[in-house]
CSV table of C-alpha atoms in Angstrom, one decimal:
chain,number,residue,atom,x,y,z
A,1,UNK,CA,-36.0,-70.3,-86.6
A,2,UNK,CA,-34.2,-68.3,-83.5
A,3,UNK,CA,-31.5,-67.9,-85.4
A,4,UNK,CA,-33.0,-66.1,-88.7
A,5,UNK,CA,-34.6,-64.1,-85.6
A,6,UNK,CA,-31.3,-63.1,-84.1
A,7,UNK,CA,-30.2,-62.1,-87.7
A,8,UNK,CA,-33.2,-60.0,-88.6
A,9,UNK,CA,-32.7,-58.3,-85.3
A,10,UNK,CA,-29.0,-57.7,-86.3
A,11,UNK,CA,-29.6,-56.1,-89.1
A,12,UNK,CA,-32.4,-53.6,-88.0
A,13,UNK,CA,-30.4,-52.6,-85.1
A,14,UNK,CA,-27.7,-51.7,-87.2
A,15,UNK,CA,-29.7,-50.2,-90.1
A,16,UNK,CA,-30.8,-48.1,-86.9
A,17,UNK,CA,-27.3,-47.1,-85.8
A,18,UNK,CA,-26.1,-46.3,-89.4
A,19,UNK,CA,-29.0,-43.8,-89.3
A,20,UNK,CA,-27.6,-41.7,-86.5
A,21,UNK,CA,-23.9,-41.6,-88.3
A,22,UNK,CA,-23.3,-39.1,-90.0
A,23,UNK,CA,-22.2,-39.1,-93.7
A,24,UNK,CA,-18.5,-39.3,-94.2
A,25,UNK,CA,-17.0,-36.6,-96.4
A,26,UNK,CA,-13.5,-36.5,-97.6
A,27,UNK,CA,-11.1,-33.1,-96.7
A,28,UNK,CA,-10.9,-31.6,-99.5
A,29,UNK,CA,-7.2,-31.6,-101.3
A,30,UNK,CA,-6.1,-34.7,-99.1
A,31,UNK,CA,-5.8,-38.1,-100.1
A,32,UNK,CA,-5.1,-40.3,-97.6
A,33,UNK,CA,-5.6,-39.9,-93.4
A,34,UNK,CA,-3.3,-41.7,-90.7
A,35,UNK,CA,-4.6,-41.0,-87.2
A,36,UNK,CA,-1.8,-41.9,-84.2
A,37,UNK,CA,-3.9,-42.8,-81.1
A,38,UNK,CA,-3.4,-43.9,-77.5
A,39,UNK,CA,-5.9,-45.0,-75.1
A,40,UNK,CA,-3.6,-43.1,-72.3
A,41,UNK,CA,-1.8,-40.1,-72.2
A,42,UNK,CA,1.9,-39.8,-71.8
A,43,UNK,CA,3.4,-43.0,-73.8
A,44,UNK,CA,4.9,-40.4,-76.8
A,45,UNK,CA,1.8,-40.7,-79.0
A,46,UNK,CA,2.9,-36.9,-80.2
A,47,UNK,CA,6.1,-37.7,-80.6
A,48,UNK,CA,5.4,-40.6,-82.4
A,49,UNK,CA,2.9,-38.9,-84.6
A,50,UNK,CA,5.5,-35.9,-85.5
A,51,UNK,CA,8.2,-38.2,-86.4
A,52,UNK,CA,5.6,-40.5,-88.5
A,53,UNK,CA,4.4,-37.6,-90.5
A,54,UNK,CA,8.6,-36.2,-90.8
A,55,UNK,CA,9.5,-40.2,-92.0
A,56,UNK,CA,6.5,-40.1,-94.5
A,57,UNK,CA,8.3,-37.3,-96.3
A,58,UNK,CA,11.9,-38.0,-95.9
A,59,UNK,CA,11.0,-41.3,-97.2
A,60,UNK,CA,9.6,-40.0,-100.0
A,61,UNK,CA,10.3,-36.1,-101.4
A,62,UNK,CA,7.5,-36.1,-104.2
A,63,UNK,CA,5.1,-37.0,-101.3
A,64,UNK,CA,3.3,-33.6,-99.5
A,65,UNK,CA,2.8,-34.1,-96.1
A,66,UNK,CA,0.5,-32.5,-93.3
A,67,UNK,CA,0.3,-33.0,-89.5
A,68,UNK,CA,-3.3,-32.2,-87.6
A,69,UNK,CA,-2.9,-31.8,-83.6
A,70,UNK,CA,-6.5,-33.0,-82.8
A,71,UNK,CA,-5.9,-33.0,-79.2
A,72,UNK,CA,-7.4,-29.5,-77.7
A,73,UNK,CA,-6.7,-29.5,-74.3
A,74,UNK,CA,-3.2,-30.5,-74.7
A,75,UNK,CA,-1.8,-29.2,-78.2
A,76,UNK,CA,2.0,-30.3,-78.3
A,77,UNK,CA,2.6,-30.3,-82.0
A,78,UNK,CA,3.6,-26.2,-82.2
A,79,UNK,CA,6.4,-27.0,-79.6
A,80,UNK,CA,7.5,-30.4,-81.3
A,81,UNK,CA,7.4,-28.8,-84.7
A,82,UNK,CA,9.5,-25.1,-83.6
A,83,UNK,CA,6.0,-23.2,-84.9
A,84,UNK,CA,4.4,-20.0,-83.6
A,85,UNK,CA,1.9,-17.4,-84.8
A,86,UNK,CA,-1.3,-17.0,-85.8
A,87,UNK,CA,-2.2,-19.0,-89.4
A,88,UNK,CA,-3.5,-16.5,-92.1
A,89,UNK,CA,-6.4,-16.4,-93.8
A,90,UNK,CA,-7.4,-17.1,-97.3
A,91,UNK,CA,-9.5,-15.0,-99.6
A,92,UNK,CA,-12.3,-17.7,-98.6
A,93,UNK,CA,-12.0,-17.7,-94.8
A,94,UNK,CA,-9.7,-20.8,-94.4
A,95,UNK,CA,-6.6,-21.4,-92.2
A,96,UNK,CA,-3.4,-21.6,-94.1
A,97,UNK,CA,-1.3,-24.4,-92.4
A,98,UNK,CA,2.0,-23.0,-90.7
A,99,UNK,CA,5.1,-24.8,-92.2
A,100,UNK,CA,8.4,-26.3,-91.1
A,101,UNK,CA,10.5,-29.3,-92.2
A,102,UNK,CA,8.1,-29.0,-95.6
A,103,UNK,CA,5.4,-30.5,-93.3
A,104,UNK,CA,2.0,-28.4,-92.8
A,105,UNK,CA,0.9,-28.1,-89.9
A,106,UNK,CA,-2.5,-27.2,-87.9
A,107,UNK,CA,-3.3,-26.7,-84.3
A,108,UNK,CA,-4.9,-25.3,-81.4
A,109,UNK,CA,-2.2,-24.5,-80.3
A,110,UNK,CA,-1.6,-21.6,-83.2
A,111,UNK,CA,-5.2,-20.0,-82.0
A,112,UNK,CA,-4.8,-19.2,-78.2
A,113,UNK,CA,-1.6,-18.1,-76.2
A,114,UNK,CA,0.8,-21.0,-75.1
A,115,UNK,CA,0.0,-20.7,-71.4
A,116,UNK,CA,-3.6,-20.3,-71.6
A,117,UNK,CA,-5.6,-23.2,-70.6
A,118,UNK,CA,-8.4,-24.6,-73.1
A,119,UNK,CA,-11.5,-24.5,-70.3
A,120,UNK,CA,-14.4,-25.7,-72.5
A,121,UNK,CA,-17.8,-28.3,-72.3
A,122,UNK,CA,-17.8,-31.0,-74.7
A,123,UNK,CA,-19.7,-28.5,-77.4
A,124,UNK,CA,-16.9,-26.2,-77.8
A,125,UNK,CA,-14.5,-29.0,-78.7
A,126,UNK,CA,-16.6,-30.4,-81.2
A,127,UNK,CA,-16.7,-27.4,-82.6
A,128,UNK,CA,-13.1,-26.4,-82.4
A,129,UNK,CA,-12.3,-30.3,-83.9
A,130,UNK,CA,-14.7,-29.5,-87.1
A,131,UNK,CA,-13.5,-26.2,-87.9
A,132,UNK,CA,-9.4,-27.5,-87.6
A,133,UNK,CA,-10.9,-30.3,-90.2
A,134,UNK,CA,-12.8,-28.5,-92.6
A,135,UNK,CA,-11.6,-24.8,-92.2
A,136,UNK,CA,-8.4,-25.3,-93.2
A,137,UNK,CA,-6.2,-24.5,-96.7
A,138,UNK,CA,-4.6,-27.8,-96.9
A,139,UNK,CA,-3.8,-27.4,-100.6
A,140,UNK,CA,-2.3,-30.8,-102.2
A,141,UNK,CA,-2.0,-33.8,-99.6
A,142,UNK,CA,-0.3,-37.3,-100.1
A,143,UNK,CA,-0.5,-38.1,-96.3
A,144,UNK,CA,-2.2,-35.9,-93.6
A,145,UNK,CA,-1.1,-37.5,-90.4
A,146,UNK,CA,-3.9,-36.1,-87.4
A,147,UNK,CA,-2.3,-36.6,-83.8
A,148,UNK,CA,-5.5,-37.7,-81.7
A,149,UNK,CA,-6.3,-37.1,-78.0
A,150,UNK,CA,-5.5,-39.5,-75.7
A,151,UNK,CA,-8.7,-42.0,-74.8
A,152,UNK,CA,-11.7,-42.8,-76.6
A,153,UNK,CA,-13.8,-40.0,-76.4
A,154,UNK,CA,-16.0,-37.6,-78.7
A,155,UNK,CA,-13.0,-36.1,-80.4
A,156,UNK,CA,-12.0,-39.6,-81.3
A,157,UNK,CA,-15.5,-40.8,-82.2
A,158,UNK,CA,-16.4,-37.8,-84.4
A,159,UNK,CA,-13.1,-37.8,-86.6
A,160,UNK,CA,-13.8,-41.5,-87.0
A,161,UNK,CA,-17.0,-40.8,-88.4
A,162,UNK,CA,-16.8,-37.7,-90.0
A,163,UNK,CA,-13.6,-38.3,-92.5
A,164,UNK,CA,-12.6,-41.5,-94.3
A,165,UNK,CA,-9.7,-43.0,-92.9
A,166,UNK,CA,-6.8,-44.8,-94.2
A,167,UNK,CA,-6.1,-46.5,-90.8
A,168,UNK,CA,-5.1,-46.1,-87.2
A,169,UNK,CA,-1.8,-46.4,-85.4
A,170,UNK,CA,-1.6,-47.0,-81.9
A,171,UNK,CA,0.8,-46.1,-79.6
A,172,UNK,CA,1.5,-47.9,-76.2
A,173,UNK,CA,4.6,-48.5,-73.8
A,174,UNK,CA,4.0,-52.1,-72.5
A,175,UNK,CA,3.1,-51.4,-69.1
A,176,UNK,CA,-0.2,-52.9,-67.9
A,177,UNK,CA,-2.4,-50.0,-67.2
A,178,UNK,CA,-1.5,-48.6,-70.7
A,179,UNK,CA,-2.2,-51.6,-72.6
A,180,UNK,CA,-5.8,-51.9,-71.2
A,181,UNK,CA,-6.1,-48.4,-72.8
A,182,UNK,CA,-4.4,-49.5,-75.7
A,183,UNK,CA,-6.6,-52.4,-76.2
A,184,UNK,CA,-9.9,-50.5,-75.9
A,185,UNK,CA,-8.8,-48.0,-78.1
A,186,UNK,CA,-8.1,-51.0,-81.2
A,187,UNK,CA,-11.9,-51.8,-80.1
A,188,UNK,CA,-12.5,-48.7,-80.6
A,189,UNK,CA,-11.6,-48.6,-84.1
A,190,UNK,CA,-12.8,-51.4,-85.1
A,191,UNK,CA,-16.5,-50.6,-83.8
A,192,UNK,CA,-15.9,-47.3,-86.1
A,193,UNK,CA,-14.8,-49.4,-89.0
A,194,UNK,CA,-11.3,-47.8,-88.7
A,195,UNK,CA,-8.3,-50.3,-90.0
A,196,UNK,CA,-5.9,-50.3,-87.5
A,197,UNK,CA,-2.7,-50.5,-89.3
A,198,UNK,CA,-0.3,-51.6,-86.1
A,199,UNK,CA,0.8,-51.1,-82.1
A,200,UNK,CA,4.0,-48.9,-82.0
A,201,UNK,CA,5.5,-49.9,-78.7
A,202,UNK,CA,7.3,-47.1,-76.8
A,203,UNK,CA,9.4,-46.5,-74.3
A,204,UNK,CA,10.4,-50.5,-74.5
A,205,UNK,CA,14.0,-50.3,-73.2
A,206,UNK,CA,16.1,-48.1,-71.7
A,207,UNK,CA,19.8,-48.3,-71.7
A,208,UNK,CA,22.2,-47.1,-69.4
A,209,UNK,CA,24.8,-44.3,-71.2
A,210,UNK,CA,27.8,-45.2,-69.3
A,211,UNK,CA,27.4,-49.1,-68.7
A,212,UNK,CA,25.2,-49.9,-71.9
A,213,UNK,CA,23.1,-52.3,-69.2
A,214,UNK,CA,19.3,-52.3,-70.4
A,215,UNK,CA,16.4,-51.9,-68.2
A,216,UNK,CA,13.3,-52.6,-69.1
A,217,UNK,CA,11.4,-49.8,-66.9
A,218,UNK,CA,8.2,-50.4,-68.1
A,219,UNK,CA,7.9,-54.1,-68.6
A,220,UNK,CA,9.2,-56.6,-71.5
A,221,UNK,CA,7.0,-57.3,-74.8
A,222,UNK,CA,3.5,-56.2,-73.4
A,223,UNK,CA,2.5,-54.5,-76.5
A,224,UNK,CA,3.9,-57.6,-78.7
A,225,UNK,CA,1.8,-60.0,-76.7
A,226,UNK,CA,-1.3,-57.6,-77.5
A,227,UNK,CA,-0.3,-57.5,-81.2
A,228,UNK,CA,-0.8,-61.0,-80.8
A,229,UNK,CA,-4.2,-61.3,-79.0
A,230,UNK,CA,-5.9,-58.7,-81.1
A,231,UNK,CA,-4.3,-60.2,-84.7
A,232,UNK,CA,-2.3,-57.4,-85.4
A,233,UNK,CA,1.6,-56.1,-86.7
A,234,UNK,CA,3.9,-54.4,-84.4
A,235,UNK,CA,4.8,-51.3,-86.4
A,236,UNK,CA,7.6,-50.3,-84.5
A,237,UNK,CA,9.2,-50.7,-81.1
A,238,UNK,CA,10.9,-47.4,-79.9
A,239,UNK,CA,13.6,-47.3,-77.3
A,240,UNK,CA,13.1,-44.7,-74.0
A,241,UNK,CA,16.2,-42.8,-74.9
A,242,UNK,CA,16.9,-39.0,-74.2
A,243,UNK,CA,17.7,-38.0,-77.8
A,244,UNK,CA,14.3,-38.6,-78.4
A,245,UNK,CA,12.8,-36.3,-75.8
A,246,UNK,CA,14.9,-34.0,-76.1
A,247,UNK,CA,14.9,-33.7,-80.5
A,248,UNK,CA,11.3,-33.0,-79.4
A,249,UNK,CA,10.9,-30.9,-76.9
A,250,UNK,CA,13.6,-28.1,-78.6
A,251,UNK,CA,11.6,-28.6,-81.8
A,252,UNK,CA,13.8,-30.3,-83.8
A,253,UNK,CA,12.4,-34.0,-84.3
A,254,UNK,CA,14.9,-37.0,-83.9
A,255,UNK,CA,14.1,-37.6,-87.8
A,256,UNK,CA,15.1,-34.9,-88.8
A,257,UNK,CA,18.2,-33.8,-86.8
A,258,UNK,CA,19.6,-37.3,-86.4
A,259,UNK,CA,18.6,-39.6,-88.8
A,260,UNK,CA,21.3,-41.9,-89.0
A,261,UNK,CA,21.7,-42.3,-85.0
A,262,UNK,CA,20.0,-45.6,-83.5
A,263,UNK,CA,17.4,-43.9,-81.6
């Protein structure tokens, strides 16, 4: 029959793909991996990811935690977590991971000057991306949490096939033109056989200091209602408030230097 046809043609087409993939292989010393992706740039997917990975351990002290800025271009997590220097090496040629807030921490940021812009082909990244995954002393993990570039892109593709994956968190404010990104990334994953484990929404409401009035700036409940198309939980939903961006941008995450505030 057509359809038996269909099927057979199915499953050679993906014996075919699976073929070209290459074999996933664990990081050695960590257990479990949470990537925090965006389909655009600029809705706090850094942020987000810092204070995920800064949560993970407060919540829980016996638990190690590491942090992996994947995105090359634009490394932000040296700023967000206060770090600076060059990591050392170990006796076997691997990156020690530089430390603060008892969460390790690995970037591109720690291998070239803070100014200097990152002017490589696709090549180059891929290459960078493999070495801050495999060439690097991670010792012990519970959680290592990797901060993704924005889009869905080779960086994206090749952690999701390379490394087995605990699931994805997405991170979106609810304006239109990010939730298309949004929603293609969650396609993304699940093409790659990634779990995606929730939306965060961002950025949701913003209220006024002196009058308490809230304003939503970039719309009401768009990444709820896309929770709801694609089937999935809303992890979060994370106020646009100035505490936040500015715990971050001095280095000292909201999660850490004001745990008990609303924000």
């Amino acid at each position: 029959s057509s359809s038996s046809g269909d099927e057979a043609l199915r499953d050679k087409r993906a014996r075919i793909l699976s073929r070209g993939l290459p074999k996933q292989k664990p990081i050695e010393g960590v257990k479990q991996v949470v990537v925090v992706a965006s389909g655009k740039g600029g809705v706090g997917k850094s942020t987000t990811a810092v204070n995920i990975a800064l949560a993970l351990a407060v919540n829980d002290s016996t638990k190690e935690v590491g942090l992996l800025d994947a995105d090359i271009y634009g490394p932000s997590i040296p700023k967000m977590m206060n770090l600076k220097g060059n990591p050392e090496l170990t006796p076997k040629n691997l990156m020690r991971p530089l430390k603060n807030y008892g969460i390790a921490c690995m970037s591109m940021g720690f291998l070239i000057e803070e100014a200097a812009p990152v002017v490589w082909r696709g090549l180059m990244v891929m290459s960078a991306v493999e070495k801050l995954l495999r060439q690097v002393d991670w010792g012990q993990l519970d959680y290592l949490v990797i901060d993704m570039p924005p889009g869905t892109g080779d960086v994206q593709l090749s952690v999701s096939q390379n490394i087995p994956i605990a699931g994805a968190v997405i991170v979106s404010t609810p304006q239109d033109v990010a939730l298309l990104d949004a929603h293609k990334g969650a396609e993304m994953f699940k093409k790659v056989h990634v779990p995606v484990l929730g939306l965060v929404q961002n950025m949701s409401v913003f209220q006024c200091p002196k009058c308490k009035h809230e304003t939503h700036i970039f719309g009401a409940d768009g990444v709820r209602d896309l929770a709801k198309t694609l089937g999935l939980d809303i992890l979060g939903d994370i106020p646009l408030h100035v505490n936040i961006r500015e715990t971050c941008d001095s280095g000292q995450p909201v999660v850490i230097s004001q745990p008990q505030s609303d924000a």
